[in-house]
Amino acid sequence: MSSSDRQIYVITLADRVHPESIIGQLQSCGLEVKELLAALGQIIGQGSEQAAAQVRALDAVISVDAQRTYRALGDQ
Amino acid sequence: MFSTHAPRTAATEVPDRFVLIFDAPDASTPGIAAAAREEEVPRLLGEQGYSISEYFPTLGIAVVTSKADQLEDFQARCAGHRLPPAVVPELIYRILPESTAPKDSYADTAQFTWGLQAVGADVSTLTGKGINVAVLDTGFDAAHPDFAGRTVTTKSFIQGEDASDGHGHGTHCIGTSCGPRTPKTGPGYGVASEANIFAGKVLGADGSGSDSTILAGINWALENKCEIISMSLGADVKTVHPPYVTAGRRSLELGSLIIAAAGNNAQRSAGNPGFVGAPANSPYIMAVAALDSQLAVADFSAQALGTEGGEVDIAGPGVNIYSSWPEAKGYNTISGTSMATPHVAGVAALLAQSSGLRAQELWDRLVADARDVSLPAKDAGAGLTQAPSTPES
């Protein structure tokens, strides 16, 4: 798998699921955990679309979304 | 006995002048007879030494000059004749001042930017003191002289860049939300001039960033108990991005309100109203439109999507906004829903300080207090954000 196939994903966890508790499951799916956002209950991870599909199937996961980009909204 | 303590009014009392009302004590009692008003009352007044030139028999009302003890004696005499008068001090009335209707056109002055005037921050005694405001943007020029002595916390979420502002946009937005009202030079431009500043760099020097940097910034703001999170950033996509639905909801649950720019994708003059983009189209993130100094919606300001969360919630000044800028330039005047957003964030900080409200209650109050500027809700939401003028008791 080339590095270009690997995307950054935002993994949003169900309420009351602590990010640290699910790291092992995400790694088992082939996702590399980049950052835990404990207050938000989200995890930033990197992996293939196949890995993302496996993560989506986990009970503790609400959504897995490919990262988007944003820009500053001035000057017009 | 009588009291000279009249109900509180704008009128002032005239010393030693009283109005005597000869009438029934309440609505259930018949009024005094015409004969008594026309003959007995003026006789009693004259016997007491009062002038009857200011007695109006049709009304049964006299205005007299008297010392208080003399008046008490007169009241006792009248009571013996079953004609007890009600007594109130004579008041001076004045022409009511002209209505202070809000203006519908603003301009920068030597004292304040037009934006501060339009939201009422120029006359507010509130400063946002004690409120933590996170501005997630391109960083901050923390060495800017207008921010000397302020409580500033910075953090960069951009790999390879420190928290300084290599773009300018972040310093401008922080200036509007939290800058000074009385800088050493130029007009006051900051709404919440004593708020604690949390400058999270989530956009790089090129002005762009990603979910991973922005969400990390929100998470950092929540960890630092920021009551307000201002995000003058967006992507021109109509679909709601799920991570921000959760991020917005969880922020509200933790006592923080996220305020985001609606978007600059309109070109109304060409018939394109645009649409509210992400992340402002999250149902739990307040979306801000931009108005110009005539209180018209800005040409670029995005319109509501027509989907849940895609509404425009409120509006702020967003055209030709003067604020701080990094390094030698010092100041800049720019436009965007980016500039409207920190006006609302600053007002939110004042309201949080004034009312103690947080999160959803703060959102509701911001919307309720907005000024109706006769624009469709799809363009300006509830209207122009308005700062509270004084603390709530």
PDB file of C-alpha atoms in Angstrom, chain B residues 127-304:
ATOM      1  CA  THR B 127     -15.073  44.176  29.251  1.00  0.00           C
ATOM      2  CA  GLY B 128     -15.222  40.379  29.289  1.00  0.00           C
ATOM      3  CA  LYS B 129     -12.963  40.294  32.342  1.00  0.00           C
ATOM      4  CA  GLY B 130     -12.597  36.771  33.696  1.00  0.00           C
ATOM      5  CA  ILE B 131     -13.944  35.149  30.517  1.00  0.00           C
ATOM      6  CA  ASN B 132     -11.695  32.842  28.487  1.00  0.00           C
ATOM      7  CA  VAL B 133     -12.022  33.445  24.751  1.00  0.00           C
ATOM      8  CA  ALA B 134     -10.317  31.050  22.335  1.00  0.00           C
ATOM      9  CA  VAL B 135      -9.676  32.315  18.833  1.00  0.00           C
ATOM     10  CA  LEU B 136      -8.698  29.415  16.576  1.00  0.00           C
ATOM     11  CA  ASP B 137      -7.013  30.953  13.560  1.00  0.00           C
ATOM     12  CA  THR B 138      -3.610  31.687  11.999  1.00  0.00           C
ATOM     13  CA  GLY B 139      -1.907  32.471  15.312  1.00  0.00           C
ATOM     14  CA  PHE B 140      -1.264  35.720  17.120  1.00  0.00           C
ATOM     15  CA  ASP B 141       1.331  38.460  17.293  1.00  0.00           C
ATOM     16  CA  ALA B 142       1.533  38.345  21.092  1.00  0.00           C
ATOM     17  CA  ALA B 143       4.183  41.090  21.019  1.00  0.00           C
ATOM     18  CA  HIS B 144       1.771  43.599  19.516  1.00  0.00           C
ATOM     19  CA  PRO B 145       1.997  46.701  21.735  1.00  0.00           C
ATOM     20  CA  ASP B 146      -1.778  46.972  22.059  1.00  0.00           C
ATOM     21  CA  PHE B 147      -1.781  43.699  24.001  1.00  0.00           C
ATOM     22  CA  ALA B 148       0.956  44.494  26.503  1.00  0.00           C
ATOM     23  CA  GLY B 149      -0.068  43.307  29.958  1.00  0.00           C
ATOM     24  CA  ARG B 150      -2.889  41.113  28.714  1.00  0.00           C
ATOM     25  CA  THR B 151      -3.355  37.498  29.748  1.00  0.00           C
ATOM     26  CA  VAL B 152      -2.494  35.551  26.598  1.00  0.00           C
ATOM     27  CA  THR B 153      -2.065  31.803  26.135  1.00  0.00           C
ATOM     28  CA  THR B 154      -0.879  30.546  22.762  1.00  0.00           C
ATOM     29  CA  LYS B 155      -0.456  27.128  21.184  1.00  0.00           C
ATOM     30  CA  SER B 156       0.280  25.980  17.675  1.00  0.00           C
ATOM     31  CA  PHE B 157      -1.348  22.905  16.173  1.00  0.00           C
ATOM     32  CA  ILE B 158       0.404  23.413  12.840  1.00  0.00           C
ATOM     33  CA  GLN B 159       3.360  21.137  12.337  1.00  0.00           C
ATOM     34  CA  GLY B 160       6.583  23.066  11.844  1.00  0.00           C
ATOM     35  CA  GLU B 161       5.122  26.463  12.767  1.00  0.00           C
ATOM     36  CA  ASP B 162       5.152  28.218  16.123  1.00  0.00           C
ATOM     37  CA  ALA B 163       2.149  30.111  17.486  1.00  0.00           C
ATOM     38  CA  SER B 164       3.134  33.430  15.915  1.00  0.00           C
ATOM     39  CA  ASP B 165       0.976  34.818  13.138  1.00  0.00           C
ATOM     40  CA  GLY B 166       2.668  34.604   9.768  1.00  0.00           C
ATOM     41  CA  HIS B 167      -0.543  35.538   7.995  1.00  0.00           C
ATOM     42  CA  GLY B 168      -2.248  38.368   9.882  1.00  0.00           C
ATOM     43  CA  HIS B 169      -5.806  37.025   9.904  1.00  0.00           C
ATOM     44  CA  GLY B 170      -5.557  35.611  13.427  1.00  0.00           C
ATOM     45  CA  THR B 171      -4.154  38.782  14.948  1.00  0.00           C
ATOM     46  CA  HIS B 172      -6.941  40.735  13.253  1.00  0.00           C
ATOM     47  CA  CYS B 173      -9.673  38.453  14.625  1.00  0.00           C
ATOM     48  CA  ILE B 174      -8.192  38.484  18.124  1.00  0.00           C
ATOM     49  CA  GLY B 175      -8.039  42.266  17.900  1.00  0.00           C
ATOM     50  CA  THR B 176     -11.747  42.500  17.142  1.00  0.00           C
ATOM     51  CA  SER B 177     -12.874  40.014  19.771  1.00  0.00           C
ATOM     52  CA  CYS B 178     -10.447  40.881  22.574  1.00  0.00           C
ATOM     53  CA  GLY B 179      -8.418  43.947  21.582  1.00  0.00           C
ATOM     54  CA  PRO B 180      -8.339  47.326  23.309  1.00  0.00           C
ATOM     55  CA  ARG B 181     -11.096  49.911  23.326  1.00  0.00           C
ATOM     56  CA  THR B 182      -8.631  52.688  24.085  1.00  0.00           C
ATOM     57  CA  PRO B 183      -5.347  51.940  22.295  1.00  0.00           C
ATOM     58  CA  LYS B 184      -2.529  54.439  22.404  1.00  0.00           C
ATOM     59  CA  THR B 185      -3.091  55.277  18.759  1.00  0.00           C
ATOM     60  CA  GLY B 186      -6.110  54.993  16.509  1.00  0.00           C
ATOM     61  CA  PRO B 187      -9.675  54.022  17.335  1.00  0.00           C
ATOM     62  CA  GLY B 188     -10.725  51.399  19.850  1.00  0.00           C
ATOM     63  CA  TYR B 189     -11.404  48.174  17.992  1.00  0.00           C
ATOM     64  CA  GLY B 190     -11.771  45.374  20.569  1.00  0.00           C
ATOM     65  CA  VAL B 191     -15.114  44.241  22.016  1.00  0.00           C
ATOM     66  CA  ALA B 192     -14.043  42.203  25.069  1.00  0.00           C
ATOM     67  CA  SER B 193     -11.034  44.287  26.003  1.00  0.00           C
ATOM     68  CA  GLU B 194     -10.203  42.470  29.243  1.00  0.00           C
ATOM     69  CA  ALA B 195     -11.026  38.880  28.315  1.00  0.00           C
ATOM     70  CA  ASN B 196      -8.373  36.216  28.703  1.00  0.00           C
ATOM     71  CA  ILE B 197      -7.004  35.422  25.248  1.00  0.00           C
ATOM     72  CA  PHE B 198      -6.393  31.853  24.087  1.00  0.00           C
ATOM     73  CA  ALA B 199      -4.825  31.993  20.643  1.00  0.00           C
ATOM     74  CA  GLY B 200      -4.868  28.559  19.056  1.00  0.00           C
ATOM     75  CA  LYS B 201      -3.048  28.348  15.768  1.00  0.00           C
ATOM     76  CA  VAL B 202      -5.055  25.893  13.671  1.00  0.00           C
ATOM     77  CA  LEU B 203      -4.451  27.523  10.276  1.00  0.00           C
ATOM     78  CA  GLY B 204      -0.964  27.845   8.865  1.00  0.00           C
ATOM     79  CA  ALA B 205       0.754  30.892   7.498  1.00  0.00           C
ATOM     80  CA  ASP B 206      -0.933  30.089   4.177  1.00  0.00           C
ATOM     81  CA  GLY B 207      -4.318  30.573   5.841  1.00  0.00           C
ATOM     82  CA  SER B 208      -5.401  26.939   5.620  1.00  0.00           C
ATOM     83  CA  GLY B 209      -5.816  24.098   8.077  1.00  0.00           C
ATOM     84  CA  SER B 210      -7.522  20.762   8.476  1.00  0.00           C
ATOM     85  CA  ASP B 211      -9.887  18.845  10.717  1.00  0.00           C
ATOM     86  CA  SER B 212      -7.002  17.473  12.729  1.00  0.00           C
ATOM     87  CA  THR B 213      -5.651  20.915  13.607  1.00  0.00           C
ATOM     88  CA  ILE B 214      -9.042  22.556  14.157  1.00  0.00           C
ATOM     89  CA  LEU B 215     -10.485  19.775  16.306  1.00  0.00           C
ATOM     90  CA  ALA B 216      -7.257  19.681  18.307  1.00  0.00           C
ATOM     91  CA  GLY B 217      -7.691  23.415  18.846  1.00  0.00           C
ATOM     92  CA  ILE B 218     -11.274  22.987  20.028  1.00  0.00           C
ATOM     93  CA  ASN B 219     -10.169  20.201  22.358  1.00  0.00           C
ATOM     94  CA  TRP B 220      -7.435  22.480  23.758  1.00  0.00           C
ATOM     95  CA  ALA B 221      -9.933  25.305  24.274  1.00  0.00           C
ATOM     96  CA  LEU B 222     -12.255  22.965  26.154  1.00  0.00           C
ATOM     97  CA  GLU B 223      -9.393  21.730  28.338  1.00  0.00           C
ATOM     98  CA  ASN B 224      -8.697  25.376  29.168  1.00  0.00           C
ATOM     99  CA  LYS B 225     -12.347  26.013  30.021  1.00  0.00           C
ATOM    100  CA  CYS B 226     -12.837  28.634  27.346  1.00  0.00           C
ATOM    101  CA  GLU B 227     -16.419  29.836  27.499  1.00  0.00           C
ATOM    102  CA  ILE B 228     -16.232  31.173  23.949  1.00  0.00           C
ATOM    103  CA  ILE B 229     -14.544  29.577  20.921  1.00  0.00           C
ATOM    104  CA  SER B 230     -14.339  31.810  17.856  1.00  0.00           C
ATOM    105  CA  MET B 231     -13.568  30.253  14.477  1.00  0.00           C
ATOM    106  CA  SER B 232     -13.271  32.554  11.467  1.00  0.00           C
ATOM    107  CA  LEU B 233     -12.693  29.703   9.061  1.00  0.00           C
ATOM    108  CA  GLY B 234     -14.621  27.429   6.779  1.00  0.00           C
ATOM    109  CA  ALA B 235     -14.918  25.224   3.732  1.00  0.00           C
ATOM    110  CA  ASP B 236     -17.390  25.771   0.919  1.00  0.00           C
ATOM    111  CA  VAL B 237     -19.227  22.473   1.278  1.00  0.00           C
ATOM    112  CA  LYS B 238     -22.969  22.126   1.775  1.00  0.00           C
ATOM    113  CA  THR B 239     -22.908  18.801   3.572  1.00  0.00           C
ATOM    114  CA  VAL B 240     -22.658  18.848   7.334  1.00  0.00           C
ATOM    115  CA  HIS B 241     -19.346  17.381   8.462  1.00  0.00           C
ATOM    116  CA  PRO B 242     -20.208  14.918  11.279  1.00  0.00           C
ATOM    117  CA  PRO B 243     -17.148  15.600  13.460  1.00  0.00           C
ATOM    118  CA  TYR B 244     -18.383  19.161  14.055  1.00  0.00           C
ATOM    119  CA  VAL B 245     -21.870  18.022  15.004  1.00  0.00           C
ATOM    120  CA  THR B 246     -20.341  16.075  17.847  1.00  0.00           C
ATOM    121  CA  ALA B 247     -17.736  18.744  18.606  1.00  0.00           C
ATOM    122  CA  GLY B 248     -20.381  21.461  18.782  1.00  0.00           C
ATOM    123  CA  ARG B 249     -22.709  19.397  20.952  1.00  0.00           C
ATOM    124  CA  ARG B 250     -19.996  18.264  23.335  1.00  0.00           C
ATOM    125  CA  SER B 251     -18.675  21.806  23.635  1.00  0.00           C
ATOM    126  CA  LEU B 252     -22.098  23.014  24.686  1.00  0.00           C
ATOM    127  CA  GLU B 253     -22.306  20.182  27.198  1.00  0.00           C
ATOM    128  CA  LEU B 254     -18.972  21.325  28.636  1.00  0.00           C
ATOM    129  CA  GLY B 255     -20.055  24.971  28.882  1.00  0.00           C
ATOM    130  CA  SER B 256     -18.464  26.356  25.719  1.00  0.00           C
ATOM    131  CA  LEU B 257     -20.097  28.066  22.774  1.00  0.00           C
ATOM    132  CA  ILE B 258     -18.501  27.718  19.326  1.00  0.00           C
ATOM    133  CA  ILE B 259     -19.105  30.671  17.009  1.00  0.00           C
ATOM    134  CA  ALA B 260     -18.096  30.297  13.356  1.00  0.00           C
ATOM    135  CA  ALA B 261     -18.118  32.294  10.147  1.00  0.00           C
ATOM    136  CA  ALA B 262     -21.039  31.454   7.843  1.00  0.00           C
ATOM    137  CA  GLY B 263     -18.875  31.699   4.734  1.00  0.00           C
ATOM    138  CA  ASN B 264     -17.871  34.103   1.990  1.00  0.00           C
ATOM    139  CA  ASN B 265     -19.106  32.090  -0.991  1.00  0.00           C
ATOM    140  CA  ALA B 266     -21.905  34.480  -2.014  1.00  0.00           C
ATOM    141  CA  GLN B 267     -21.741  37.057  -4.740  1.00  0.00           C
ATOM    142  CA  ARG B 268     -25.104  38.625  -4.179  1.00  0.00           C
ATOM    143  CA  SER B 269     -24.553  41.413  -6.687  1.00  0.00           C
ATOM    144  CA  ALA B 270     -24.337  38.699  -9.348  1.00  0.00           C
ATOM    145  CA  GLY B 271     -27.387  36.850  -8.058  1.00  0.00           C
ATOM    146  CA  ASN B 272     -25.478  34.203  -6.114  1.00  0.00           C
ATOM    147  CA  PRO B 273     -26.546  34.082  -2.434  1.00  0.00           C
ATOM    148  CA  GLY B 274     -24.089  31.316  -1.574  1.00  0.00           C
ATOM    149  CA  PHE B 275     -24.622  28.876   1.277  1.00  0.00           C
ATOM    150  CA  VAL B 276     -23.477  28.333   4.855  1.00  0.00           C
ATOM    151  CA  GLY B 277     -20.435  26.067   4.742  1.00  0.00           C
ATOM    152  CA  ALA B 278     -18.712  23.773   7.223  1.00  0.00           C
ATOM    153  CA  PRO B 279     -18.206  23.874  10.149  1.00  0.00           C
ATOM    154  CA  ALA B 280     -20.763  26.687  10.662  1.00  0.00           C
ATOM    155  CA  ASN B 281     -23.499  24.428   9.254  1.00  0.00           C
ATOM    156  CA  SER B 282     -23.292  22.169  12.304  1.00  0.00           C
ATOM    157  CA  PRO B 283     -26.548  22.476  14.281  1.00  0.00           C
ATOM    158  CA  TYR B 284     -24.554  23.098  17.458  1.00  0.00           C
ATOM    159  CA  ILE B 285     -22.276  25.820  16.081  1.00  0.00           C
ATOM    160  CA  MET B 286     -23.481  29.416  15.814  1.00  0.00           C
ATOM    161  CA  ALA B 287     -23.195  30.682  12.221  1.00  0.00           C
ATOM    162  CA  VAL B 288     -22.389  34.367  11.709  1.00  0.00           C
ATOM    163  CA  ALA B 289     -23.223  36.532   8.689  1.00  0.00           C
ATOM    164  CA  ALA B 290     -21.515  39.815   7.796  1.00  0.00           C
ATOM    165  CA  LEU B 291     -23.135  43.252   7.567  1.00  0.00           C
ATOM    166  CA  ASP B 292     -21.710  46.449   6.150  1.00  0.00           C
ATOM    167  CA  SER B 293     -21.710  49.861   7.824  1.00  0.00           C
ATOM    168  CA  GLN B 294     -25.152  50.636   6.364  1.00  0.00           C
ATOM    169  CA  LEU B 295     -26.394  47.435   8.028  1.00  0.00           C
ATOM    170  CA  ALA B 296     -26.977  45.730   4.683  1.00  0.00           C
ATOM    171  CA  VAL B 297     -25.876  42.148   4.241  1.00  0.00           C
ATOM    172  CA  ALA B 298     -22.404  41.972   2.726  1.00  0.00           C
ATOM    173  CA  ASP B 299     -22.158  40.963  -0.901  1.00  0.00           C
ATOM    174  CA  PHE B 300     -20.030  37.937  -0.024  1.00  0.00           C
ATOM    175  CA  SER B 301     -21.964  36.792   3.062  1.00  0.00           C
ATOM    176  CA  ALA B 302     -23.429  33.309   2.692  1.00  0.00           C
ATOM    177  CA  GLN B 303     -27.154  32.640   2.931  1.00  0.00           C
ATOM    178  CA  ALA B 304     -28.859  29.919   4.972  1.00  0.00           C
TER     179      ALA B 304
END
